[in-house]
Amino acid sequence: EVQLVESGGGLEQPGGSLRLSCAISGFIFSSHGMSWVRQAPGKGLEWISYISPSGSTIYYADSVKGRFTISRDNARNSVSLQMNSLRAEDTAVYYCARRVPYYNYMDVWGRGTTVTVSS
Amino acid sequence: QSALTQPASVSGSPGLSITISCTGTSSDVGGYNYVSWYQQRPGTAPKLMIYDVSNRPSGVSNRFSGSKSGNTASLTISGLQAEDEADYYCNSFTSSNTWVFGGGTKLTVL
């Protein structure tokens, strides 16, 4: 069964850091690009970052550029999101999602992990 | 990276049809046939309903269909059922090699 399981969320103070992880199983991880998408409470979805299958190509939304870093470990079947200089507006459920090879959509999503930034 | 524009809410009676619009620009919706649609029920992860404007993944009801004209994409749900009540989001690939979502539309089945 294809599964994406996020972890690492929690409560952090403004200016602090958190590292999210997404564990993958049930498919050949190294063949797929991966994205992180977040959803603030009561708000819509926001795409925030993408990493290619090899890790050589990375993109960020302007809202997180310079503060968040995406990475992946194909040997451990995991993708991570290092979040620094956290702000209250980063409070959200964070989802990892799989990109279909050679297509431009995300077909499988994890259940999400909740990040709360508050003093 | 402005969000795509969707109506905040739509409603329809069981058995009838509704259409949700998604308006972007020539740098996203209008520039590529890479529009996808997601259904999200409360407390759950988004579920892919349509990809590449009008294609349905395996397992998605043929009551769901997608189309595009210019900078506006549309999702149509025919034969509305109570289980269709959810939030719906459009998504497009962009000329910046990023993705952008619409603001979401809450579908109420009357």
mmCIF file with all atom_site columns, C-alpha atoms in Angstrom:
data_model
loop_
_atom_site.group_PDB
_atom_site.id
_atom_site.type_symbol
_atom_site.label_atom_id
_atom_site.label_alt_id
_atom_site.label_comp_id
_atom_site.label_asym_id
_atom_site.label_entity_id
_atom_site.label_seq_id
_atom_site.pdbx_PDB_ins_code
_atom_site.Cartn_x
_atom_site.Cartn_y
_atom_site.Cartn_z
_atom_site.occupancy
_atom_site.B_iso_or_equiv
_atom_site.pdbx_formal_charge
_atom_site.auth_seq_id
_atom_site.auth_comp_id
_atom_site.auth_asym_id
_atom_site.auth_atom_id
_atom_site.pdbx_PDB_model_num
ATOM 1   C CA . GLU A 1 1   ? 0.000   0.000  0.000   1.00 0.00 ? 1   GLU A CA 1
ATOM 2   C CA . VAL A 1 2   ? 1.272   3.451  -0.907  1.00 0.00 ? 2   VAL A CA 1
ATOM 3   C CA . GLN A 1 3   ? 1.734   5.515  2.251   1.00 0.00 ? 3   GLN A CA 1
ATOM 4   C CA . LEU A 1 4   ? 3.106   8.907  3.210   1.00 0.00 ? 4   LEU A CA 1
ATOM 5   C CA . VAL A 1 5   ? 3.394   9.595  6.938   1.00 0.00 ? 5   VAL A CA 1
ATOM 6   C CA . GLU A 1 6   ? 4.388   13.026 8.199   1.00 0.00 ? 6   GLU A CA 1
ATOM 7   C CA . SER A 1 7   ? 5.916   13.682 11.604  1.00 0.00 ? 7   SER A CA 1
ATOM 8   C CA . GLY A 1 8   ? 7.743   16.380 13.520  1.00 0.00 ? 8   GLY A CA 1
ATOM 9   C CA . GLY A 1 9   ? 4.996   18.901 14.043  1.00 0.00 ? 9   GLY A CA 1
ATOM 10  C CA . GLY A 1 10  ? 4.386   20.625 17.341  1.00 0.00 ? 10  GLY A CA 1
ATOM 11  C CA . LEU A 1 11  ? 4.351   23.916 19.197  1.00 0.00 ? 11  LEU A CA 1
ATOM 12  C CA . GLU A 1 12  ? 7.224   26.298 18.595  1.00 0.00 ? 12  GLU A CA 1
ATOM 13  C CA . GLN A 1 13  ? 7.855   29.923 19.495  1.00 0.00 ? 13  GLN A CA 1
ATOM 14  C CA . PRO A 1 14  ? 8.176   32.659 16.880  1.00 0.00 ? 14  PRO A CA 1
ATOM 15  C CA . GLY A 1 15  ? 11.718  32.716 15.559  1.00 0.00 ? 15  GLY A CA 1
ATOM 16  C CA . GLY A 1 16  ? 12.251  29.072 16.395  1.00 0.00 ? 16  GLY A CA 1
ATOM 17  C CA . SER A 1 17  ? 12.877  26.036 14.209  1.00 0.00 ? 17  SER A CA 1
ATOM 18  C CA . LEU A 1 18  ? 11.206  22.721 13.462  1.00 0.00 ? 18  LEU A CA 1
ATOM 19  C CA . ARG A 1 19  ? 12.072  19.839 11.171  1.00 0.00 ? 19  ARG A CA 1
ATOM 20  C CA . LEU A 1 20  ? 9.275   17.908 9.518   1.00 0.00 ? 20  LEU A CA 1
ATOM 21  C CA . SER A 1 21  ? 9.755   14.468 8.024   1.00 0.00 ? 21  SER A CA 1
ATOM 22  C CA . CYS A 1 22  ? 7.688   12.383 5.643   1.00 0.00 ? 22  CYS A CA 1
ATOM 23  C CA . ALA A 1 23  ? 8.232   8.615  5.603   1.00 0.00 ? 23  ALA A CA 1
ATOM 24  C CA . ILE A 1 24  ? 7.390   6.857  2.368   1.00 0.00 ? 24  ILE A CA 1
ATOM 25  C CA . SER A 1 25  ? 6.419   3.260  1.716   1.00 0.00 ? 25  SER A CA 1
ATOM 26  C CA . GLY A 1 26  ? 4.752   1.183  -0.962  1.00 0.00 ? 26  GLY A CA 1
ATOM 27  C CA . PHE A 1 27  ? 6.383   2.684  -4.047  1.00 0.00 ? 27  PHE A CA 1
ATOM 28  C CA . ILE A 1 28  ? 9.777   3.453  -5.589  1.00 0.00 ? 28  ILE A CA 1
ATOM 29  C CA . PHE A 1 29  ? 10.534  6.699  -3.813  1.00 0.00 ? 29  PHE A CA 1
ATOM 30  C CA . SER A 1 30  ? 13.522  7.633  -5.972  1.00 0.00 ? 30  SER A CA 1
ATOM 31  C CA . SER A 1 31  ? 11.270  7.863  -9.048  1.00 0.00 ? 31  SER A CA 1
ATOM 32  C CA . HIS A 1 32  ? 9.036   10.591 -7.665  1.00 0.00 ? 32  HIS A CA 1
ATOM 33  C CA . GLY A 1 33  ? 9.336   14.279 -6.984  1.00 0.00 ? 33  GLY A CA 1
ATOM 34  C CA . MET A 1 34  ? 7.807   15.364 -3.695  1.00 0.00 ? 34  MET A CA 1
ATOM 35  C CA . SER A 1 35  ? 6.079   18.506 -2.505  1.00 0.00 ? 35  SER A CA 1
ATOM 36  C CA . TRP A 1 36  ? 5.087   20.027 0.799   1.00 0.00 ? 36  TRP A CA 1
ATOM 37  C CA . VAL A 1 37  ? 1.702   21.726 0.962   1.00 0.00 ? 37  VAL A CA 1
ATOM 38  C CA . ARG A 1 38  ? 0.275   23.480 4.005   1.00 0.00 ? 38  ARG A CA 1
ATOM 39  C CA . GLN A 1 39  ? -3.144  24.544 5.202   1.00 0.00 ? 39  GLN A CA 1
ATOM 40  C CA . ALA A 1 40  ? -3.604  27.227 7.837   1.00 0.00 ? 40  ALA A CA 1
ATOM 41  C CA . PRO A 1 41  ? -6.558  26.772 10.203  1.00 0.00 ? 41  PRO A CA 1
ATOM 42  C CA . GLY A 1 42  ? -9.793  27.374 8.320   1.00 0.00 ? 42  GLY A CA 1
ATOM 43  C CA . LYS A 1 43  ? -7.904  28.374 5.176   1.00 0.00 ? 43  LYS A CA 1
ATOM 44  C CA . GLY A 1 44  ? -7.077  26.889 1.807   1.00 0.00 ? 44  GLY A CA 1
ATOM 45  C CA . LEU A 1 45  ? -4.181  24.831 0.525   1.00 0.00 ? 45  LEU A CA 1
ATOM 46  C CA . GLU A 1 46  ? -0.846  26.483 -0.164  1.00 0.00 ? 46  GLU A CA 1
ATOM 47  C CA . TRP A 1 47  ? 1.958   24.788 -2.098  1.00 0.00 ? 47  TRP A CA 1
ATOM 48  C CA . ILE A 1 48  ? 5.280   25.650 -0.458  1.00 0.00 ? 48  ILE A CA 1
ATOM 49  C CA . SER A 1 49  ? 8.104   23.478 -1.793  1.00 0.00 ? 49  SER A CA 1
ATOM 50  C CA . TYR A 1 50  ? 9.136   20.805 -4.303  1.00 0.00 ? 50  TYR A CA 1
ATOM 51  C CA . ILE A 1 51  ? 12.150  18.522 -4.664  1.00 0.00 ? 51  ILE A CA 1
ATOM 52  C CA . SER A 1 52  ? 12.922  16.448 -7.748  1.00 0.00 ? 52  SER A CA 1
ATOM 53  C CA . PRO A 1 53  ? 13.538  12.678 -7.614  1.00 0.00 ? 53  PRO A CA 1
ATOM 54  C CA . SER A 1 54  ? 17.308  13.078 -7.436  1.00 0.00 ? 54  SER A CA 1
ATOM 55  C CA . GLY A 1 55  ? 17.161  16.154 -5.204  1.00 0.00 ? 55  GLY A CA 1
ATOM 56  C CA . SER A 1 56  ? 18.942  18.261 -7.798  1.00 0.00 ? 56  SER A CA 1
ATOM 57  C CA . THR A 1 57  ? 16.004  20.572 -8.485  1.00 0.00 ? 57  THR A CA 1
ATOM 58  C CA . ILE A 1 58  ? 14.240  22.470 -5.712  1.00 0.00 ? 58  ILE A CA 1
ATOM 59  C CA . TYR A 1 59  ? 11.579  25.156 -5.732  1.00 0.00 ? 59  TYR A CA 1
ATOM 60  C CA . TYR A 1 60  ? 9.982   27.253 -2.988  1.00 0.00 ? 60  TYR A CA 1
ATOM 61  C CA . ALA A 1 61  ? 7.012   29.535 -2.667  1.00 0.00 ? 61  ALA A CA 1
ATOM 62  C CA . ASP A 1 62  ? 7.947   33.139 -1.961  1.00 0.00 ? 62  ASP A CA 1
ATOM 63  C CA . SER A 1 63  ? 6.290   32.890 1.462   1.00 0.00 ? 63  SER A CA 1
ATOM 64  C CA . VAL A 1 64  ? 8.928   30.444 2.735   1.00 0.00 ? 64  VAL A CA 1
ATOM 65  C CA . LYS A 1 65  ? 11.936  31.127 0.516   1.00 0.00 ? 65  LYS A CA 1
ATOM 66  C CA . GLY A 1 66  ? 15.071  31.727 2.568   1.00 0.00 ? 66  GLY A CA 1
ATOM 67  C CA . ARG A 1 67  ? 13.529  30.272 5.736   1.00 0.00 ? 67  ARG A CA 1
ATOM 68  C CA . PHE A 1 68  ? 12.544  26.713 4.788   1.00 0.00 ? 68  PHE A CA 1
ATOM 69  C CA . THR A 1 69  ? 14.777  24.019 3.268   1.00 0.00 ? 69  THR A CA 1
ATOM 70  C CA . ILE A 1 70  ? 13.521  20.850 1.615   1.00 0.00 ? 70  ILE A CA 1
ATOM 71  C CA . SER A 1 71  ? 15.705  17.750 1.350   1.00 0.00 ? 71  SER A CA 1
ATOM 72  C CA . ARG A 1 72  ? 15.378  14.045 0.715   1.00 0.00 ? 72  ARG A CA 1
ATOM 73  C CA . ASP A 1 73  ? 17.178  10.800 1.522   1.00 0.00 ? 73  ASP A CA 1
ATOM 74  C CA . ASN A 1 74  ? 16.424  8.225  -1.158  1.00 0.00 ? 74  ASN A CA 1
ATOM 75  C CA . ALA A 1 75  ? 18.226  5.520  0.811   1.00 0.00 ? 75  ALA A CA 1
ATOM 76  C CA . ARG A 1 76  ? 15.908  6.050  3.759   1.00 0.00 ? 76  ARG A CA 1
ATOM 77  C CA . ASN A 1 77  ? 12.769  6.790  1.732   1.00 0.00 ? 77  ASN A CA 1
ATOM 78  C CA . SER A 1 78  ? 12.132  10.105 3.384   1.00 0.00 ? 78  SER A CA 1
ATOM 79  C CA . VAL A 1 79  ? 11.704  13.769 2.575   1.00 0.00 ? 79  VAL A CA 1
ATOM 80  C CA . SER A 1 80  ? 12.192  16.558 5.113   1.00 0.00 ? 80  SER A CA 1
ATOM 81  C CA . LEU A 1 81  ? 11.348  20.193 5.571   1.00 0.00 ? 81  LEU A CA 1
ATOM 82  C CA . GLN A 1 82  ? 13.616  22.263 7.810   1.00 0.00 ? 82  GLN A CA 1
ATOM 83  C CA . MET A 1 83  ? 11.693  25.313 8.977   1.00 0.00 ? 83  MET A CA 1
ATOM 84  C CA . ASN A 1 84  ? 13.649  28.215 10.479  1.00 0.00 ? 84  ASN A CA 1
ATOM 85  C CA . SER A 1 85  ? 12.668  31.709 11.610  1.00 0.00 ? 85  SER A CA 1
ATOM 86  C CA . LEU A 1 86  ? 9.133   30.536 12.193  1.00 0.00 ? 86  LEU A CA 1
ATOM 87  C CA . ARG A 1 87  ? 6.308   33.047 12.210  1.00 0.00 ? 87  ARG A CA 1
ATOM 88  C CA . ALA A 1 88  ? 2.758   32.909 13.518  1.00 0.00 ? 88  ALA A CA 1
ATOM 89  C CA . GLU A 1 89  ? 1.528   32.718 9.919   1.00 0.00 ? 89  GLU A CA 1
ATOM 90  C CA . ASP A 1 90  ? 3.388   29.431 9.472   1.00 0.00 ? 90  ASP A CA 1
ATOM 91  C CA . THR A 1 91  ? 0.827   27.796 11.761  1.00 0.00 ? 91  THR A CA 1
ATOM 92  C CA . ALA A 1 92  ? -0.791  25.107 9.633   1.00 0.00 ? 92  ALA A CA 1
ATOM 93  C CA . VAL A 1 93  ? -1.218  21.449 8.868   1.00 0.00 ? 93  VAL A CA 1
ATOM 94  C CA . TYR A 1 94  ? 1.700   20.404 6.680   1.00 0.00 ? 94  TYR A CA 1
ATOM 95  C CA . TYR A 1 95  ? 1.166   17.693 4.079   1.00 0.00 ? 95  TYR A CA 1
ATOM 96  C CA . CYS A 1 96  ? 3.720   15.889 1.960   1.00 0.00 ? 96  CYS A CA 1
ATOM 97  C CA . ALA A 1 97  ? 2.493   14.853 -1.476  1.00 0.00 ? 97  ALA A CA 1
ATOM 98  C CA . ARG A 1 98  ? 3.835   12.717 -4.289  1.00 0.00 ? 98  ARG A CA 1
ATOM 99  C CA . ARG A 1 99  ? 4.256   14.012 -7.830  1.00 0.00 ? 99  ARG A CA 1
ATOM 100 C CA . VAL A 1 100 ? 3.497   11.625 -10.677 1.00 0.00 ? 100 VAL A CA 1
ATOM 101 C CA . PRO A 1 101 ? 6.623   11.203 -12.871 1.00 0.00 ? 101 PRO A CA 1
ATOM 102 C CA . TYR A 1 102 ? 6.527   13.316 -16.031 1.00 0.00 ? 102 TYR A CA 1
ATOM 103 C CA . TYR A 1 103 ? 3.220   14.872 -14.964 1.00 0.00 ? 103 TYR A CA 1
ATOM 104 C CA . ASN A 1 104 ? 2.465   18.014 -13.023 1.00 0.00 ? 104 ASN A CA 1
ATOM 105 C CA . TYR A 1 105 ? 0.060   16.938 -10.346 1.00 0.00 ? 105 TYR A CA 1
ATOM 106 C CA . MET A 1 106 ? 0.174   15.349 -6.901  1.00 0.00 ? 106 MET A CA 1
ATOM 107 C CA . ASP A 1 107 ? -1.620  12.044 -6.636  1.00 0.00 ? 107 ASP A CA 1
ATOM 108 C CA . VAL A 1 108 ? -0.943  10.742 -3.124  1.00 0.00 ? 108 VAL A CA 1
ATOM 109 C CA . TRP A 1 109 ? -0.970  12.767 0.083   1.00 0.00 ? 109 TRP A CA 1
ATOM 110 C CA . GLY A 1 110 ? -0.090  12.066 3.666   1.00 0.00 ? 110 GLY A CA 1
ATOM 111 C CA . ARG A 1 111 ? -2.456  12.807 6.537   1.00 0.00 ? 111 ARG A CA 1
ATOM 112 C CA . GLY A 1 112 ? -0.469  15.834 7.649   1.00 0.00 ? 112 GLY A CA 1
ATOM 113 C CA . THR A 1 113 ? 1.313   17.055 10.748  1.00 0.00 ? 113 THR A CA 1
ATOM 114 C CA . THR A 1 114 ? 0.288   20.152 12.695  1.00 0.00 ? 114 THR A CA 1
ATOM 115 C CA . VAL A 1 115 ? 2.668   23.039 13.331  1.00 0.00 ? 115 VAL A CA 1
ATOM 116 C CA . THR A 1 116 ? 1.693   25.768 15.764  1.00 0.00 ? 116 THR A CA 1
ATOM 117 C CA . VAL A 1 117 ? 3.833   28.878 16.110  1.00 0.00 ? 117 VAL A CA 1
ATOM 118 C CA . SER A 1 118 ? 2.924   30.831 19.203  1.00 0.00 ? 118 SER A CA 1
ATOM 119 C CA . SER A 1 119 ? 4.510   32.375 22.246  1.00 0.00 ? 119 SER A CA 1
ATOM 120 C CA . GLN B 2 1   ? 2.281   33.621 -6.906  1.00 0.00 ? 1   GLN B CA 1
ATOM 121 C CA . SER B 2 2   ? -1.290  34.790 -6.410  1.00 0.00 ? 2   SER B CA 1
ATOM 122 C CA . ALA B 2 3   ? -3.869  32.134 -5.624  1.00 0.00 ? 3   ALA B CA 1
ATOM 123 C CA . LEU B 2 4   ? -6.230  31.078 -8.367  1.00 0.00 ? 4   LEU B CA 1
ATOM 124 C CA . THR B 2 5   ? -9.727  32.506 -8.020  1.00 0.00 ? 5   THR B CA 1
ATOM 125 C CA . GLN B 2 6   ? -12.576 30.206 -7.041  1.00 0.00 ? 6   GLN B CA 1
ATOM 126 C CA . PRO B 2 7   ? -16.066 31.029 -5.730  1.00 0.00 ? 7   PRO B CA 1
ATOM 127 C CA . ALA B 2 8   ? -16.161 30.688 -1.963  1.00 0.00 ? 8   ALA B CA 1
ATOM 128 C CA . SER B 2 9   ? -19.239 28.510 -2.046  1.00 0.00 ? 9   SER B CA 1
ATOM 129 C CA . VAL B 2 10  ? -21.643 26.737 -4.348  1.00 0.00 ? 10  VAL B CA 1
ATOM 130 C CA . SER B 2 11  ? -24.716 24.665 -3.627  1.00 0.00 ? 11  SER B CA 1
ATOM 131 C CA . GLY B 2 12  ? -27.013 22.319 -5.437  1.00 0.00 ? 12  GLY B CA 1
ATOM 132 C CA . SER B 2 13  ? -29.791 19.839 -4.894  1.00 0.00 ? 13  SER B CA 1
ATOM 133 C CA . PRO B 2 14  ? -29.311 16.089 -5.084  1.00 0.00 ? 14  PRO B CA 1
ATOM 134 C CA . GLY B 2 15  ? -29.414 14.796 -8.625  1.00 0.00 ? 15  GLY B CA 1
ATOM 135 C CA . LEU B 2 16  ? -28.616 18.123 -10.212 1.00 0.00 ? 16  LEU B CA 1
ATOM 136 C CA . SER B 2 17  ? -25.296 19.487 -11.496 1.00 0.00 ? 17  SER B CA 1
ATOM 137 C CA . ILE B 2 18  ? -22.956 22.201 -10.312 1.00 0.00 ? 18  ILE B CA 1
ATOM 138 C CA . THR B 2 19  ? -19.877 23.810 -11.811 1.00 0.00 ? 19  THR B CA 1
ATOM 139 C CA . ILE B 2 20  ? -16.954 25.334 -9.933  1.00 0.00 ? 20  ILE B CA 1
ATOM 140 C CA . SER B 2 21  ? -14.776 27.809 -11.785 1.00 0.00 ? 21  SER B CA 1
ATOM 141 C CA . CYS B 2 22  ? -11.071 28.438 -11.308 1.00 0.00 ? 22  CYS B CA 1
ATOM 142 C CA . THR B 2 23  ? -9.564  31.542 -12.868 1.00 0.00 ? 23  THR B CA 1
ATOM 143 C CA . GLY B 2 24  ? -5.874  32.177 -13.247 1.00 0.00 ? 24  GLY B CA 1
ATOM 144 C CA . THR B 2 25  ? -3.603  33.811 -15.783 1.00 0.00 ? 25  THR B CA 1
ATOM 145 C CA . SER B 2 26  ? -1.696  32.939 -18.909 1.00 0.00 ? 26  SER B CA 1
ATOM 146 C CA . SER B 2 27  ? 1.224   32.023 -16.625 1.00 0.00 ? 27  SER B CA 1
ATOM 147 C CA . ASP B 2 28  ? -0.648  29.188 -15.013 1.00 0.00 ? 28  ASP B CA 1
ATOM 148 C CA . VAL B 2 29  ? -4.142  27.956 -15.971 1.00 0.00 ? 29  VAL B CA 1
ATOM 149 C CA . GLY B 2 30  ? -4.102  29.497 -19.421 1.00 0.00 ? 30  GLY B CA 1
ATOM 150 C CA . GLY B 2 31  ? -0.575  28.508 -20.260 1.00 0.00 ? 31  GLY B CA 1
ATOM 151 C CA . TYR B 2 32  ? -0.656  24.794 -19.551 1.00 0.00 ? 32  TYR B CA 1
ATOM 152 C CA . ASN B 2 33  ? -3.044  21.856 -19.552 1.00 0.00 ? 33  ASN B CA 1
ATOM 153 C CA . TYR B 2 34  ? -1.847  21.056 -16.037 1.00 0.00 ? 34  TYR B CA 1
ATOM 154 C CA . VAL B 2 35  ? -4.914  21.847 -13.967 1.00 0.00 ? 35  VAL B CA 1
ATOM 155 C CA . SER B 2 36  ? -5.900  19.397 -11.261 1.00 0.00 ? 36  SER B CA 1
ATOM 156 C CA . TRP B 2 37  ? -8.788  19.322 -8.804  1.00 0.00 ? 37  TRP B CA 1
ATOM 157 C CA . TYR B 2 38  ? -8.863  18.029 -5.237  1.00 0.00 ? 38  TYR B CA 1
ATOM 158 C CA . GLN B 2 39  ? -11.699 17.145 -2.900  1.00 0.00 ? 39  GLN B CA 1
ATOM 159 C CA . GLN B 2 40  ? -11.175 17.642 0.816   1.00 0.00 ? 40  GLN B CA 1
ATOM 160 C CA . ARG B 2 41  ? -13.565 16.554 3.503   1.00 0.00 ? 41  ARG B CA 1
ATOM 161 C CA . PRO B 2 42  ? -13.194 18.005 7.023   1.00 0.00 ? 42  PRO B CA 1
ATOM 162 C CA . GLY B 2 43  ? -10.172 16.697 8.876   1.00 0.00 ? 43  GLY B CA 1
ATOM 163 C CA . THR B 2 44  ? -8.851  14.662 5.975   1.00 0.00 ? 44  THR B CA 1
ATOM 164 C CA . ALA B 2 45  ? -6.141  14.997 3.344   1.00 0.00 ? 45  ALA B CA 1
ATOM 165 C CA . PRO B 2 46  ? -6.991  16.233 -0.150  1.00 0.00 ? 46  PRO B CA 1
ATOM 166 C CA . LYS B 2 47  ? -8.029  13.611 -2.689  1.00 0.00 ? 47  LYS B CA 1
ATOM 167 C CA . LEU B 2 48  ? -7.198  13.908 -6.388  1.00 0.00 ? 48  LEU B CA 1
ATOM 168 C CA . MET B 2 49  ? -10.345 14.071 -8.526  1.00 0.00 ? 49  MET B CA 1
ATOM 169 C CA . ILE B 2 50  ? -9.151  15.425 -11.897 1.00 0.00 ? 50  ILE B CA 1
ATOM 170 C CA . TYR B 2 51  ? -5.714  15.862 -13.456 1.00 0.00 ? 51  TYR B CA 1
ATOM 171 C CA . ASP B 2 52  ? -4.466  17.472 -16.656 1.00 0.00 ? 52  ASP B CA 1
ATOM 172 C CA . VAL B 2 53  ? -7.692  19.493 -16.962 1.00 0.00 ? 53  VAL B CA 1
ATOM 173 C CA . SER B 2 54  ? -10.083 16.656 -17.721 1.00 0.00 ? 54  SER B CA 1
ATOM 174 C CA . ASN B 2 55  ? -8.653  13.273 -16.777 1.00 0.00 ? 55  ASN B CA 1
ATOM 175 C CA . ARG B 2 56  ? -10.113 11.182 -13.961 1.00 0.00 ? 56  ARG B CA 1
ATOM 176 C CA . PRO B 2 57  ? -7.894  8.907  -11.856 1.00 0.00 ? 57  PRO B CA 1
ATOM 177 C CA . SER B 2 58  ? -8.964  5.320  -11.496 1.00 0.00 ? 58  SER B CA 1
ATOM 178 C CA . GLY B 2 59  ? -11.707 5.004  -8.916  1.00 0.00 ? 59  GLY B CA 1
ATOM 179 C CA . VAL B 2 60  ? -13.124 8.514  -9.263  1.00 0.00 ? 60  VAL B CA 1
ATOM 180 C CA . SER B 2 61  ? -16.762 8.619  -10.309 1.00 0.00 ? 61  SER B CA 1
ATOM 181 C CA . ASN B 2 62  ? -17.528 9.666  -13.884 1.00 0.00 ? 62  ASN B CA 1
ATOM 182 C CA . ARG B 2 63  ? -19.929 12.205 -12.379 1.00 0.00 ? 63  ARG B CA 1
ATOM 183 C CA . PHE B 2 64  ? -16.830 14.398 -12.003 1.00 0.00 ? 64  PHE B CA 1
ATOM 184 C CA . SER B 2 65  ? -15.546 16.137 -15.121 1.00 0.00 ? 65  SER B CA 1
ATOM 185 C CA . GLY B 2 66  ? -13.161 18.968 -15.899 1.00 0.00 ? 66  GLY B CA 1
ATOM 186 C CA . SER B 2 67  ? -12.658 21.449 -18.687 1.00 0.00 ? 67  SER B CA 1
ATOM 187 C CA . LYS B 2 68  ? -10.777 24.633 -19.524 1.00 0.00 ? 68  LYS B CA 1
ATOM 188 C CA . SER B 2 69  ? -11.287 27.703 -21.642 1.00 0.00 ? 69  SER B CA 1
ATOM 189 C CA . GLY B 2 70  ? -8.603  30.357 -21.758 1.00 0.00 ? 70  GLY B CA 1
ATOM 190 C CA . ASN B 2 71  ? -7.510  31.256 -18.241 1.00 0.00 ? 71  ASN B CA 1
ATOM 191 C CA . THR B 2 72  ? -10.478 29.569 -16.565 1.00 0.00 ? 72  THR B CA 1
ATOM 192 C CA . ALA B 2 73  ? -10.813 25.913 -15.651 1.00 0.00 ? 73  ALA B CA 1
ATOM 193 C CA . SER B 2 74  ? -14.009 24.290 -14.435 1.00 0.00 ? 74  SER B CA 1
ATOM 194 C CA . LEU B 2 75  ? -15.039 21.272 -12.411 1.00 0.00 ? 75  LEU B CA 1
ATOM 195 C CA . THR B 2 76  ? -18.522 19.917 -13.005 1.00 0.00 ? 76  THR B CA 1
ATOM 196 C CA . ILE B 2 77  ? -20.226 17.440 -10.720 1.00 0.00 ? 77  ILE B CA 1
ATOM 197 C CA . SER B 2 78  ? -23.338 15.873 -12.149 1.00 0.00 ? 78  SER B CA 1
ATOM 198 C CA . GLY B 2 79  ? -25.983 13.853 -10.336 1.00 0.00 ? 79  GLY B CA 1
ATOM 199 C CA . LEU B 2 80  ? -25.077 15.484 -7.015  1.00 0.00 ? 80  LEU B CA 1
ATOM 200 C CA . GLN B 2 81  ? -24.981 13.195 -4.031  1.00 0.00 ? 81  GLN B CA 1
ATOM 201 C CA . ALA B 2 82  ? -24.784 13.977 -0.338  1.00 0.00 ? 82  ALA B CA 1
ATOM 202 C CA . GLU B 2 83  ? -21.310 12.436 -0.219  1.00 0.00 ? 83  GLU B CA 1
ATOM 203 C CA . ASP B 2 84  ? -20.052 15.109 -2.642  1.00 0.00 ? 84  ASP B CA 1
ATOM 204 C CA . GLU B 2 85  ? -20.350 17.752 0.067   1.00 0.00 ? 85  GLU B CA 1
ATOM 205 C CA . ALA B 2 86  ? -16.785 18.909 0.668   1.00 0.00 ? 86  ALA B CA 1
ATOM 206 C CA . ASP B 2 87  ? -14.264 21.610 -0.150  1.00 0.00 ? 87  ASP B CA 1
ATOM 207 C CA . TYR B 2 88  ? -12.835 21.604 -3.670  1.00 0.00 ? 88  TYR B CA 1
ATOM 208 C CA . TYR B 2 89  ? -9.505  23.094 -4.721  1.00 0.00 ? 89  TYR B CA 1
ATOM 209 C CA . CYS B 2 90  ? -8.085  23.671 -8.161  1.00 0.00 ? 90  CYS B CA 1
ATOM 210 C CA . ASN B 2 91  ? -4.351  23.574 -8.739  1.00 0.00 ? 91  ASN B CA 1
ATOM 211 C CA . SER B 2 92  ? -2.160  24.582 -11.651 1.00 0.00 ? 92  SER B CA 1
ATOM 212 C CA . PHE B 2 93  ? 1.460   24.238 -12.636 1.00 0.00 ? 93  PHE B CA 1
ATOM 213 C CA . THR B 2 94  ? 3.003   27.643 -13.364 1.00 0.00 ? 94  THR B CA 1
ATOM 214 C CA . SER B 2 95  ? 5.603   29.217 -15.618 1.00 0.00 ? 95  SER B CA 1
ATOM 215 C CA . SER B 2 96  ? 7.883   29.525 -12.568 1.00 0.00 ? 96  SER B CA 1
ATOM 216 C CA . ASN B 2 97  ? 7.970   25.728 -12.277 1.00 0.00 ? 97  ASN B CA 1
ATOM 217 C CA . THR B 2 98  ? 5.889   25.959 -9.128  1.00 0.00 ? 98  THR B CA 1
ATOM 218 C CA . TRP B 2 99  ? 2.299   25.108 -8.290  1.00 0.00 ? 99  TRP B CA 1
ATOM 219 C CA . VAL B 2 100 ? -0.551  27.345 -7.187  1.00 0.00 ? 100 VAL B CA 1
ATOM 220 C CA . PHE B 2 101 ? -3.875  26.450 -5.597  1.00 0.00 ? 101 PHE B CA 1
ATOM 221 C CA . GLY B 2 102 ? -7.212  28.157 -5.754  1.00 0.00 ? 102 GLY B CA 1
ATOM 222 C CA . GLY B 2 103 ? -8.724  29.547 -2.590  1.00 0.00 ? 103 GLY B CA 1
ATOM 223 C CA . GLY B 2 104 ? -11.158 26.648 -2.350  1.00 0.00 ? 104 GLY B CA 1
ATOM 224 C CA . THR B 2 105 ? -14.904 26.251 -2.845  1.00 0.00 ? 105 THR B CA 1
ATOM 225 C CA . LYS B 2 106 ? -17.261 24.834 -0.252  1.00 0.00 ? 106 LYS B CA 1
ATOM 226 C CA . LEU B 2 107 ? -19.895 22.645 -1.891  1.00 0.00 ? 107 LEU B CA 1
ATOM 227 C CA . THR B 2 108 ? -23.163 22.258 -0.044  1.00 0.00 ? 108 THR B CA 1
ATOM 228 C CA . VAL B 2 109 ? -25.648 19.623 -1.147  1.00 0.00 ? 109 VAL B CA 1
ATOM 229 C CA . LEU B 2 110 ? -29.064 20.962 -0.210  1.00 0.00 ? 110 LEU B CA 1
#
